[in-house]
PDB file of C-alpha atoms and ligand atoms in Angstrom:
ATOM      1  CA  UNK A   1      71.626 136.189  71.705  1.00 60.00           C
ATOM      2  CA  UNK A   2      72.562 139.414  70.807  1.00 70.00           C
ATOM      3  CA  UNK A   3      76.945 140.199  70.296  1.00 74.00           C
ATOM      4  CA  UNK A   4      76.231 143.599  72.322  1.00 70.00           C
ATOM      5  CA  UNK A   5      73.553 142.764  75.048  1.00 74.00           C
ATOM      6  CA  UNK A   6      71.494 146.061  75.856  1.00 78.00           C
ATOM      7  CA  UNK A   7      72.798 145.894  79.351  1.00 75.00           C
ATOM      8  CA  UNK A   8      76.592 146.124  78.679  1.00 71.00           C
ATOM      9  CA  UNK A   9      77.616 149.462  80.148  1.00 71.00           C
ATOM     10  CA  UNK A  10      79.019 150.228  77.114  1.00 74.00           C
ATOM     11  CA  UNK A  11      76.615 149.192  74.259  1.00 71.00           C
ATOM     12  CA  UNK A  12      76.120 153.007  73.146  1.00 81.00           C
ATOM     13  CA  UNK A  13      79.788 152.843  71.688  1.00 78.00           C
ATOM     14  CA  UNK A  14      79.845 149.276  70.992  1.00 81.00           C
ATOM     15  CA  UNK A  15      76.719 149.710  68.810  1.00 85.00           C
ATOM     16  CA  UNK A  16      77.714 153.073  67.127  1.00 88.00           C
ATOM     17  CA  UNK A  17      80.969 150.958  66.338  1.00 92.00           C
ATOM     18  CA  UNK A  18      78.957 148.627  64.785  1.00 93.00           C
ATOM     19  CA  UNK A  19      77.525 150.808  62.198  1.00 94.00           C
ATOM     20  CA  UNK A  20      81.431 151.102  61.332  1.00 96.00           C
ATOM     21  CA  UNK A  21      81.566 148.033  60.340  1.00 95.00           C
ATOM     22  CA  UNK A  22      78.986 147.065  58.851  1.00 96.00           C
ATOM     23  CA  UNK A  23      79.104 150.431  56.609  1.00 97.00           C
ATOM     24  CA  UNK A  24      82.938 148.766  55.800  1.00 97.00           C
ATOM     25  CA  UNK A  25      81.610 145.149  55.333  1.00 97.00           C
ATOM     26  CA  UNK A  26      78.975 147.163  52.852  1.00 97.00           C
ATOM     27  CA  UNK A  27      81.721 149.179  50.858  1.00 97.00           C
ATOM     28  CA  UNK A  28      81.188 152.576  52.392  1.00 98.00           C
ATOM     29  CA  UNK A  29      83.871 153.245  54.794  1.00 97.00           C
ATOM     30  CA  UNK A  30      87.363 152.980  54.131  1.00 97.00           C
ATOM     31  CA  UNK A  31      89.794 151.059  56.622  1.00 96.00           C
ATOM     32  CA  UNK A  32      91.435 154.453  57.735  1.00 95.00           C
ATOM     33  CA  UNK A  33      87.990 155.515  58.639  1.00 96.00           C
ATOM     34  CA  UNK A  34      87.499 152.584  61.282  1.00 96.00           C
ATOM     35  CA  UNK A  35      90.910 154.203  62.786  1.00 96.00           C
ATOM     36  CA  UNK A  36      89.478 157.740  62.715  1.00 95.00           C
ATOM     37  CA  UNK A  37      86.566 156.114  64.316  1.00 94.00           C
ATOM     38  CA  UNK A  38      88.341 155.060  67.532  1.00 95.00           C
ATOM     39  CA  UNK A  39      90.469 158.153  67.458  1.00 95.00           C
ATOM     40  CA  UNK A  40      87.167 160.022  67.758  1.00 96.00           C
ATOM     41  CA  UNK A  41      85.799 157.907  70.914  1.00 94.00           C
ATOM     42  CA  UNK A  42      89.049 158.459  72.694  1.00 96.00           C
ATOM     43  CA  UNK A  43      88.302 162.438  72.636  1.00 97.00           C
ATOM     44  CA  UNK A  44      84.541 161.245  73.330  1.00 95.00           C
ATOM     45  CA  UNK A  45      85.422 159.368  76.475  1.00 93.00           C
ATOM     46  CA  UNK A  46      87.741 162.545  77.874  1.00 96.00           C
ATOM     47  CA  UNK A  47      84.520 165.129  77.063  1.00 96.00           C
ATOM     48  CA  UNK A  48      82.593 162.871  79.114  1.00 93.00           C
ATOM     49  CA  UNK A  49      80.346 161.271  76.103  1.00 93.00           C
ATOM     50  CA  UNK A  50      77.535 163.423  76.033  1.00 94.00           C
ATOM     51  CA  UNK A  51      76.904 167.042  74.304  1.00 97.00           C
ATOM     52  CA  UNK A  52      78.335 169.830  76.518  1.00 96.00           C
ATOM     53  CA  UNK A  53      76.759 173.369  76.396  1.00 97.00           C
ATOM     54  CA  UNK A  54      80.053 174.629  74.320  1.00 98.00           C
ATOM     55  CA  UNK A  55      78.876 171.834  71.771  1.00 98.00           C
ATOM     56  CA  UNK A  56      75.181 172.984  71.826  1.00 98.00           C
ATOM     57  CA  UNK A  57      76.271 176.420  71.410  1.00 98.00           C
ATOM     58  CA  UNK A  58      78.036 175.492  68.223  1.00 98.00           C
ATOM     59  CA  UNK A  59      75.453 173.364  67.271  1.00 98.00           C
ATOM     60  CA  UNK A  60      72.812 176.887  67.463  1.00 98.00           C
ATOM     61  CA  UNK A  61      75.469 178.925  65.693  1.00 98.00           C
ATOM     62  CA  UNK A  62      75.882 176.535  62.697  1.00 98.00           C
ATOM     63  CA  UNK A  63      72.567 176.066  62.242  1.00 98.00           C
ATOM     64  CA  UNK A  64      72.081 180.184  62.107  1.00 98.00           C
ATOM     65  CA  UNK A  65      74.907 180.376  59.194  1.00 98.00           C
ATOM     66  CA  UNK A  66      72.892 176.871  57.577  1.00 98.00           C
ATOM     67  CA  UNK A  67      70.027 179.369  57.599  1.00 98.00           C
ATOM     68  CA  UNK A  68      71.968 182.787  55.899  1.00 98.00           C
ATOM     69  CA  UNK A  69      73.600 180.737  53.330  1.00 98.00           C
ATOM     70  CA  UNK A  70      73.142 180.908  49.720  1.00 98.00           C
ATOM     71  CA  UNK A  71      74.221 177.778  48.575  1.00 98.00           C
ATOM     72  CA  UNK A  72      75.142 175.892  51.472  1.00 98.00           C
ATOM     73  CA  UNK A  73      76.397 172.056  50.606  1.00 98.00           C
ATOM     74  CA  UNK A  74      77.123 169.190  52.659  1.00 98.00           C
ATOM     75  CA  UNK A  75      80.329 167.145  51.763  1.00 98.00           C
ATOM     76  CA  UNK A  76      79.899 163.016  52.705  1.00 98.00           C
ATOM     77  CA  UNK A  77      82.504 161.022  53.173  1.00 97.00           C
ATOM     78  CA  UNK A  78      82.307 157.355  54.121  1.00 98.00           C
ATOM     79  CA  UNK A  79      81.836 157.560  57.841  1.00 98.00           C
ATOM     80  CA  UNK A  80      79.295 159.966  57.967  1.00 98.00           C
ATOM     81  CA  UNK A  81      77.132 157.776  55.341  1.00 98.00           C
ATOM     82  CA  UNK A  82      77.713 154.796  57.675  1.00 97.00           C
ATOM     83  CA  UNK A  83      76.910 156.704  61.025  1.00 97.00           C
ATOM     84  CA  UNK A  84      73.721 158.705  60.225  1.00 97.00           C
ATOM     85  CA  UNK A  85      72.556 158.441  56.203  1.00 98.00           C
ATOM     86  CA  UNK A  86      69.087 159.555  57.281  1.00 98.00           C
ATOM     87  CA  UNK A  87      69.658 162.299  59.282  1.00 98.00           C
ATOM     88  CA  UNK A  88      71.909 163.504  56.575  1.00 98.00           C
ATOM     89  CA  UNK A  89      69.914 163.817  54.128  1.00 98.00           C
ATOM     90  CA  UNK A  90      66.686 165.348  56.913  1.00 98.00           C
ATOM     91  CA  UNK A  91      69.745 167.708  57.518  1.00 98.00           C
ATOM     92  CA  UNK A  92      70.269 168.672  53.337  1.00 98.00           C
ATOM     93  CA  UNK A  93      66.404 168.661  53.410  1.00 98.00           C
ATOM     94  CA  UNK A  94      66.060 171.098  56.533  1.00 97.00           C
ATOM     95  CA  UNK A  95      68.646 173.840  55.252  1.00 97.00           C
ATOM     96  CA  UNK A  96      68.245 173.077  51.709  1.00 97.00           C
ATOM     97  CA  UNK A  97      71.892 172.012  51.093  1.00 98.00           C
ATOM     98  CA  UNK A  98      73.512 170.387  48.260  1.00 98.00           C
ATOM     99  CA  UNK A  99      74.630 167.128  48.857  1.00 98.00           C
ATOM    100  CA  UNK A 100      78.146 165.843  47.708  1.00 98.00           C
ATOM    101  CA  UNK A 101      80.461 163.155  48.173  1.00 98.00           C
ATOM    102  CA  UNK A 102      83.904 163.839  48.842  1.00 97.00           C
ATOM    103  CA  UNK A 103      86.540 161.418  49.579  1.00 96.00           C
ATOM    104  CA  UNK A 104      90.083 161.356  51.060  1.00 94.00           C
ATOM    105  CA  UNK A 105      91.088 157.659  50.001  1.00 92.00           C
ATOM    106  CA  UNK A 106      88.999 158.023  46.861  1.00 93.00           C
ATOM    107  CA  UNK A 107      87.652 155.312  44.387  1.00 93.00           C
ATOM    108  CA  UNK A 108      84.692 155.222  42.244  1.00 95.00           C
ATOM    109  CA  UNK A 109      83.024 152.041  44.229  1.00 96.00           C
ATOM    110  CA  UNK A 110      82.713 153.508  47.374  1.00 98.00           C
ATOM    111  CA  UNK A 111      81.407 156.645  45.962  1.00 97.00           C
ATOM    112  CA  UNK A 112      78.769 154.947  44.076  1.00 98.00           C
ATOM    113  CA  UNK A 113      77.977 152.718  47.936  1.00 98.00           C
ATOM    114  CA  UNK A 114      77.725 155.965  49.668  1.00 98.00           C
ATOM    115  CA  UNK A 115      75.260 157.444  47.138  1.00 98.00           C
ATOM    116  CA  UNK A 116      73.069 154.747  46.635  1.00 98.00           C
ATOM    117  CA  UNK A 117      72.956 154.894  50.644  1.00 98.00           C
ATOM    118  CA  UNK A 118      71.829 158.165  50.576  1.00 98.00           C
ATOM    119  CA  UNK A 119      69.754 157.592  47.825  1.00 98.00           C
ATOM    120  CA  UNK A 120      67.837 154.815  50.029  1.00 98.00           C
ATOM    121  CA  UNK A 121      67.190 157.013  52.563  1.00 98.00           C
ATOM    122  CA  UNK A 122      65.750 159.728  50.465  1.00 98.00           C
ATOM    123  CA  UNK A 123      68.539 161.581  48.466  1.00 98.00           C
ATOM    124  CA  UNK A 124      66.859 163.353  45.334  1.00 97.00           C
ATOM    125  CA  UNK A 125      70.696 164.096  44.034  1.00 97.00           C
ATOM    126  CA  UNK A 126      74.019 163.572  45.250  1.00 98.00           C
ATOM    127  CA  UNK A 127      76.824 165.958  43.443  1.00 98.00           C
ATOM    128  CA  UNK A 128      80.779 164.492  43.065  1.00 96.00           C
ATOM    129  CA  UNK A 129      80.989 162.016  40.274  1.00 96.00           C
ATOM    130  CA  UNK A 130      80.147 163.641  37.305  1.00 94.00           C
ATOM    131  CA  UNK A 131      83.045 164.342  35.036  1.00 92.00           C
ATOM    132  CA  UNK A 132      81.346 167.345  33.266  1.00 96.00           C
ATOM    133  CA  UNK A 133      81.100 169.275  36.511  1.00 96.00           C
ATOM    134  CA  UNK A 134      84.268 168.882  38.241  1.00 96.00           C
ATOM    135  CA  UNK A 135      86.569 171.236  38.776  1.00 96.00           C
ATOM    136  CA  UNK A 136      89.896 171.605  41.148  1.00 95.00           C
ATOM    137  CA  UNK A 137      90.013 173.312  44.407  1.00 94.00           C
ATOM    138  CA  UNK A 138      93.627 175.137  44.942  1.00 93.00           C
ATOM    139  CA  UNK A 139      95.908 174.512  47.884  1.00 91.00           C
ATOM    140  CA  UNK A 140      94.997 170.894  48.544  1.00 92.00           C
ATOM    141  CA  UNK A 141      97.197 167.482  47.027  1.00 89.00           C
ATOM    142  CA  UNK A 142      94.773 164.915  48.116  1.00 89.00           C
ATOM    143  CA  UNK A 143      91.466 163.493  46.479  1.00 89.00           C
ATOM    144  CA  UNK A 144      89.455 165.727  48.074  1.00 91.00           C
ATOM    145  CA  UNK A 145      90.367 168.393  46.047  1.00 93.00           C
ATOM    146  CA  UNK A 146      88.277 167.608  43.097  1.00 94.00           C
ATOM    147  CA  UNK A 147      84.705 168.812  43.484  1.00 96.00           C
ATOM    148  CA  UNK A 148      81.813 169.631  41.473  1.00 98.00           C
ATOM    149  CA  UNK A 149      81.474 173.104  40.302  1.00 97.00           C
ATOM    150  CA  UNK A 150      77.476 173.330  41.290  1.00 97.00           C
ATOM    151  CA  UNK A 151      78.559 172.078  44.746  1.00 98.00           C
ATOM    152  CA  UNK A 152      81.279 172.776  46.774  1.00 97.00           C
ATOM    153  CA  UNK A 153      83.013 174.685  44.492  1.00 97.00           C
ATOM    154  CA  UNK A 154      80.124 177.469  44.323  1.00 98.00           C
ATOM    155  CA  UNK A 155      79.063 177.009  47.922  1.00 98.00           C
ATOM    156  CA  UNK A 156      79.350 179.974  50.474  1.00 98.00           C
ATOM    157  CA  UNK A 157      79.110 177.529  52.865  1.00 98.00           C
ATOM    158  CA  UNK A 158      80.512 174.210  53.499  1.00 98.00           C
ATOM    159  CA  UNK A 159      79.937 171.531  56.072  1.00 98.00           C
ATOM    160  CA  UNK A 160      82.493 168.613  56.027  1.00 97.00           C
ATOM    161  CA  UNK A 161      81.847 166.351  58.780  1.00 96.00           C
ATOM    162  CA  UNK A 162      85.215 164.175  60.308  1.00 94.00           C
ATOM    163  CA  UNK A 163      87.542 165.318  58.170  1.00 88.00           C
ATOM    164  CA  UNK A 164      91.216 164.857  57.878  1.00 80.00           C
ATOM    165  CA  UNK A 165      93.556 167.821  58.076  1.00 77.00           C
ATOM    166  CA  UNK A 166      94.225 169.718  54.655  1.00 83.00           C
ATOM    167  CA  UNK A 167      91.242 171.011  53.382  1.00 92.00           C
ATOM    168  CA  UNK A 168      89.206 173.252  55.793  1.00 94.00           C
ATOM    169  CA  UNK A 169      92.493 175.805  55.138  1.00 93.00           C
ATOM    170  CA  UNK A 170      92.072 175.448  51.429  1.00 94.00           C
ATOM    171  CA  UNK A 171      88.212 175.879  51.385  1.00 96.00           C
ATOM    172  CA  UNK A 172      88.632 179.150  54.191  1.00 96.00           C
ATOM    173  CA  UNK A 173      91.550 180.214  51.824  1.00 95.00           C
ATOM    174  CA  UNK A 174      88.763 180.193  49.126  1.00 95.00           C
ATOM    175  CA  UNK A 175      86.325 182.130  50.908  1.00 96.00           C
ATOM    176  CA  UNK A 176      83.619 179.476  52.221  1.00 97.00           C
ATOM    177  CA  UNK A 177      82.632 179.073  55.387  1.00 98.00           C
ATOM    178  CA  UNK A 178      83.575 175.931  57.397  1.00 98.00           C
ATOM    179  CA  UNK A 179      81.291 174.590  59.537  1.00 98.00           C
ATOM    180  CA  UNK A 180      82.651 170.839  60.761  1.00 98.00           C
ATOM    181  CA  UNK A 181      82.057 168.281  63.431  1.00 98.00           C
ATOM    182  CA  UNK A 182      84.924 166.960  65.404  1.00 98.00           C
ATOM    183  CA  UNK A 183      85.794 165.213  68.606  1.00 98.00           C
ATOM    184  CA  UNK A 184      89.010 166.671  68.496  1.00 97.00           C
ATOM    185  CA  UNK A 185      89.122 170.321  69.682  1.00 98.00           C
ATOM    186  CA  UNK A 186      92.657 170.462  69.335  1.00 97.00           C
ATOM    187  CA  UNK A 187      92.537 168.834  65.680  1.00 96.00           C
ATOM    188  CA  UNK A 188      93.776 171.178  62.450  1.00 95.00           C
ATOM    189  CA  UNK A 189      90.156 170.975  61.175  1.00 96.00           C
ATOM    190  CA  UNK A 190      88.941 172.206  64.353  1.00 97.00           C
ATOM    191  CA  UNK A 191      91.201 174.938  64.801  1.00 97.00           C
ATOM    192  CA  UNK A 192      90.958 176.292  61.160  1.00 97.00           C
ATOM    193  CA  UNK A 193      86.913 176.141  60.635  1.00 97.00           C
ATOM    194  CA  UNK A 194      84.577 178.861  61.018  1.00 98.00           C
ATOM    195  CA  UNK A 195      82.176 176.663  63.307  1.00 98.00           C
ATOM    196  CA  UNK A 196      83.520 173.571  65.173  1.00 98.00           C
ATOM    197  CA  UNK A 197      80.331 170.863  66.888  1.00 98.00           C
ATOM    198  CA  UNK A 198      82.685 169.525  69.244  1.00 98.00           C
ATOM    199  CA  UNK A 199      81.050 166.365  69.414  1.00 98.00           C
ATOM    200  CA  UNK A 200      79.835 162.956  68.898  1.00 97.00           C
ATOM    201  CA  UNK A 201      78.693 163.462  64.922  1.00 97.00           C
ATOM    202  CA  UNK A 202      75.758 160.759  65.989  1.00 96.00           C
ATOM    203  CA  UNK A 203      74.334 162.782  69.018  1.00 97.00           C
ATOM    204  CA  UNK A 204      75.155 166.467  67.575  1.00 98.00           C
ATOM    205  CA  UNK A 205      73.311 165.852  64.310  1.00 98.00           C
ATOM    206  CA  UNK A 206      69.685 165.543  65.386  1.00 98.00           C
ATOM    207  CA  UNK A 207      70.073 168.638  67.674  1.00 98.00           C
ATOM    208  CA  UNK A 208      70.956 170.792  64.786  1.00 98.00           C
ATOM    209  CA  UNK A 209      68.286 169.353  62.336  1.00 98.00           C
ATOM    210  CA  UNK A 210      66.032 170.059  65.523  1.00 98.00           C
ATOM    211  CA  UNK A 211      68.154 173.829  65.876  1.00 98.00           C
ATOM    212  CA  UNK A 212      68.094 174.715  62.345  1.00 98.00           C
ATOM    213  CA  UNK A 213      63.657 173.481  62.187  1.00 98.00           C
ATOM    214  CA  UNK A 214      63.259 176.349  65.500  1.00 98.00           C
ATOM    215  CA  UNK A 215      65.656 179.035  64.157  1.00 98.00           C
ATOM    216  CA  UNK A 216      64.120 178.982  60.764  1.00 97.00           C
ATOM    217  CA  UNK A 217      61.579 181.074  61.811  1.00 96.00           C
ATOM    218  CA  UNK A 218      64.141 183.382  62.817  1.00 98.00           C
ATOM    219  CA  UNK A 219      64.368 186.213  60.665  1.00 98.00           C
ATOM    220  CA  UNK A 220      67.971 187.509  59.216  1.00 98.00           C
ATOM    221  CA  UNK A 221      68.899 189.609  61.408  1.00 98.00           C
ATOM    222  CA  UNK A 222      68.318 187.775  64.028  1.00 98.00           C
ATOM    223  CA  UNK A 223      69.739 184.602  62.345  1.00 98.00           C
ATOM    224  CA  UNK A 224      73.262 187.403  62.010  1.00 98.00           C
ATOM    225  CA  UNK A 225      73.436 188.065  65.121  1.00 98.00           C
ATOM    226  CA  UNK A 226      73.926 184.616  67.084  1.00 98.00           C
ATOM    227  CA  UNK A 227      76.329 184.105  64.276  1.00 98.00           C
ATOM    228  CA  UNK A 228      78.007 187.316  65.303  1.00 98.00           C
ATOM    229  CA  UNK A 229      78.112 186.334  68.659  1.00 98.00           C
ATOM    230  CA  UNK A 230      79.920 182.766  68.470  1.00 98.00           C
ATOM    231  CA  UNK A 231      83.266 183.129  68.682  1.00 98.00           C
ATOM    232  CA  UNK A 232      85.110 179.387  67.812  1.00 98.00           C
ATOM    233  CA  UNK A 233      88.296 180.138  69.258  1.00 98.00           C
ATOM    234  CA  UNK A 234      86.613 180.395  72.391  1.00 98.00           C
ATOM    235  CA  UNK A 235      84.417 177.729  72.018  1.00 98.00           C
ATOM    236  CA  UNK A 236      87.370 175.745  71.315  1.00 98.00           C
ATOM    237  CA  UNK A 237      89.039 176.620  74.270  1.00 98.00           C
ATOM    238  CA  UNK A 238      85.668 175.789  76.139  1.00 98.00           C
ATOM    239  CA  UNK A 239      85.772 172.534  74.702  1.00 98.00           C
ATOM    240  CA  UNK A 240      89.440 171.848  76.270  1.00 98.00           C
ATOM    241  CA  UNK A 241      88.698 172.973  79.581  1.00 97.00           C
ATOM    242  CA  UNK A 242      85.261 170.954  79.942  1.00 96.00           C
ATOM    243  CA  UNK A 243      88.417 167.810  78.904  1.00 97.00           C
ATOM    244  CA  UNK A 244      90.779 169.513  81.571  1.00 96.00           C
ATOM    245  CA  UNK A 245      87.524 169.319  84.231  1.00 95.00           C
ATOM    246  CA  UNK A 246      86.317 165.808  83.766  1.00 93.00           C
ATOM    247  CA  UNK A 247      89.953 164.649  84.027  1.00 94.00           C
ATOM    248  CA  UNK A 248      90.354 166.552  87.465  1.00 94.00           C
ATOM    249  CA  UNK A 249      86.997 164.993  88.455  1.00 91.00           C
ATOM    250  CA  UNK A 250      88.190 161.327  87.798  1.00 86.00           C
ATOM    251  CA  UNK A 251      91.473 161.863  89.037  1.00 87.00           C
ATOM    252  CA  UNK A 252      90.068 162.617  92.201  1.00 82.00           C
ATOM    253  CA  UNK A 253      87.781 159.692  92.452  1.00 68.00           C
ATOM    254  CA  UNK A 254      90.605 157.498  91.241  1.00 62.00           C
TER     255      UNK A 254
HETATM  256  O1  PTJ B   1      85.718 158.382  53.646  1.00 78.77           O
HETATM  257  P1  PTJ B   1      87.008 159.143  53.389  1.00 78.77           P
HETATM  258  O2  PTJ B   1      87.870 158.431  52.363  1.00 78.77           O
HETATM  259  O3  PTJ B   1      86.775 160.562  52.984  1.00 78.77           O
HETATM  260  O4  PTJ B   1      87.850 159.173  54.726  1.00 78.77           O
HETATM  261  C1  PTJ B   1      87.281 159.714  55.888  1.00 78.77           C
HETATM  262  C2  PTJ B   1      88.263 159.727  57.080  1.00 78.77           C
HETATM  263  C3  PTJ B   1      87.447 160.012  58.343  1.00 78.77           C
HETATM  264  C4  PTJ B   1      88.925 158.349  57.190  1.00 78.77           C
HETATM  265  C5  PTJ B   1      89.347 160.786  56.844  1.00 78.77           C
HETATM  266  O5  PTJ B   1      88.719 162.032  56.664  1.00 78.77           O
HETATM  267  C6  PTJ B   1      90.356 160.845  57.974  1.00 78.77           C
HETATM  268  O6  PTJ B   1      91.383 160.204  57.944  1.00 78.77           O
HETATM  269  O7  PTJ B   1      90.020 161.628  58.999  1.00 78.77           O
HETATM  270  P2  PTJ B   1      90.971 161.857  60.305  1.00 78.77           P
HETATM  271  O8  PTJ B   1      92.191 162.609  59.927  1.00 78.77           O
HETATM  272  O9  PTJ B   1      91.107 160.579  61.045  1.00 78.77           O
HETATM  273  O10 PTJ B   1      90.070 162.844  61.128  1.00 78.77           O
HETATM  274  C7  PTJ B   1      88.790 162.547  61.537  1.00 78.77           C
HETATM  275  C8  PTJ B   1      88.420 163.449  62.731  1.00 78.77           C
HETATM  276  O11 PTJ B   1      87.073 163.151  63.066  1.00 78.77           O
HETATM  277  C9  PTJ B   1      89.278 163.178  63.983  1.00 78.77           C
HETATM  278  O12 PTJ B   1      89.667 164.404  64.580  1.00 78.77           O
HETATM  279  C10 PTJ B   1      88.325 162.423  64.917  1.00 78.77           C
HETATM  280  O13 PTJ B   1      88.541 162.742  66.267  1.00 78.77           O
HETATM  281  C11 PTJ B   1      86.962 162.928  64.461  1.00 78.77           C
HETATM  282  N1  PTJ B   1      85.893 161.939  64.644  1.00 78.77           N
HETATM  283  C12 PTJ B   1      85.965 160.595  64.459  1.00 78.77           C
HETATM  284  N2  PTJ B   1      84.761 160.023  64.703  1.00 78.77           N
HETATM  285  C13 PTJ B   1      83.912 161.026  65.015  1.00 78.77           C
HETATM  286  C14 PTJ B   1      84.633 162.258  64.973  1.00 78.77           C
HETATM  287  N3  PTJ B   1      84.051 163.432  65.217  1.00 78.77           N
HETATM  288  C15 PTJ B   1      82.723 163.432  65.507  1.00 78.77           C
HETATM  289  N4  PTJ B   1      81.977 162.308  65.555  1.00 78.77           N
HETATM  290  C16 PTJ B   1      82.532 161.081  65.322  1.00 78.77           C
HETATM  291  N5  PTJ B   1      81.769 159.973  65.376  1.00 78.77           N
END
């Protein structure tokens, strides 16, 4: 029998927790990432668990600025190969990105895990380990701050799924655009990217592969102006009150 029986009211999370773990058991995901994890299904359960129109707008303005970039990369960390490897690399495939690991709570092991992972599901080349190519990005301490000069370094723009605080600021600071996913509307990442997906990284990941297939036949100007037209403060804001409404709806069946 099944641990998470298809009937549990629950089994969505359960089973997206699941791929947690097992990407930990398999040497992808760092302990601190199971944490993130459940700090990101707390902010899931207030927006109601499923992908609100602020989210979707988001979702159709990143996948515009996907489109206009020049050299638009992807930055993987261990959750993100865990949660949705294939749809990653569909993603890279889609848009054309780079693909590069990046890690917070570095070491060589995992890095080599998470790109044989996306290797396996179809990865021609992942960027981030070789030696030759990396350089330093200013105005961040941590790990993350090496990165290969090809990649993230010469990207106009960046995506860098459930990331910790410190280096959306250092990569806007450096002219890239941020475009990010992230539960939290009122996290630093959040508040400092260019373009925030407010929302579960395994649901809002498909719609923009799916957004950025339809808008590629878009042309530029056309592409510009829904980028134009998203405003992330706003969306942001959206975001919180969609968390404010829910809350007033339970606490009125409560
Ligand atoms: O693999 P590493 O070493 O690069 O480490 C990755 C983690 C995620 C551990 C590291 O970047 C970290 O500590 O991140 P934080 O500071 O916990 O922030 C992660 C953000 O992602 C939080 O705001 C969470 O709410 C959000 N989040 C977590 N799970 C999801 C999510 N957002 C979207 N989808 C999720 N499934």
């Amino acid at each position: 029998m099944p641990l998470i029986p298809k009937s549990h009211p629950r089994a969505k999370s359960l089973l997206i927790r699941e791929k947690l773990v097992n990407g930990f058991d398999n040497g992808l995901v760092a302990k601190e990432g199971l944490l993130a994890q459940g700090r990101g299904e707390a902010f899931d359960y207030l927006l109601g668990e499923k992908t609100g129109k602020a989210a979707k707008q988001a979702i159709k303005a990143a996948a515009a600025q996907l489109l206009l970039a020049e050299i638009p990369v992807i930055s993987v960390n261990g959750n993100i190969a865990a949660l949705c490897p294939k749809q990653i690399v569909r993603l890279s495939k889609q848009i054309k990105a780079k693909l590069e690991v990046n890690l917070f709570y570095t070491n060589k092991k995992r890095q080599q895990a998470i790109i044989r992972t996306l290797k396996k599901n179809g990865a021609r080349e992942v960027l981030g380990t070789s030696l030759t190519s990396s350089t330093k990005l200013s105005g961040i301490d941590s790990a993350r701050r090496i990165v290969d000069k090809n990649g993230i370094f010469a990207a106009d723009v960046v995506v860098v799924p459930l990331e910790d605080g410190d280096r959306t600021l250092a990569l806007r600071k450096a002219g890239k655009t941020v475009i990010t996913f992230d539960l939290n509307p009122l996290s630093r990442t959040s508040q400092t990217a260019n373009i925030t997906i407010v929302d579960n990284v395994t649901r809002a990941i498909d719609l923009l592969i799916d957004e950025s297939k339809k808008l590629s036949k878009k042309n530029r100007k056309t592409l510009q102006k829904i980028v134009n037209n998203f405003d992330n403060k706003k969306n942001l804001t959206e975001n919180v009150i969609q968390i404010k409404n829910n809350l007033t709806r339970r606490a009125r069946i409560a």
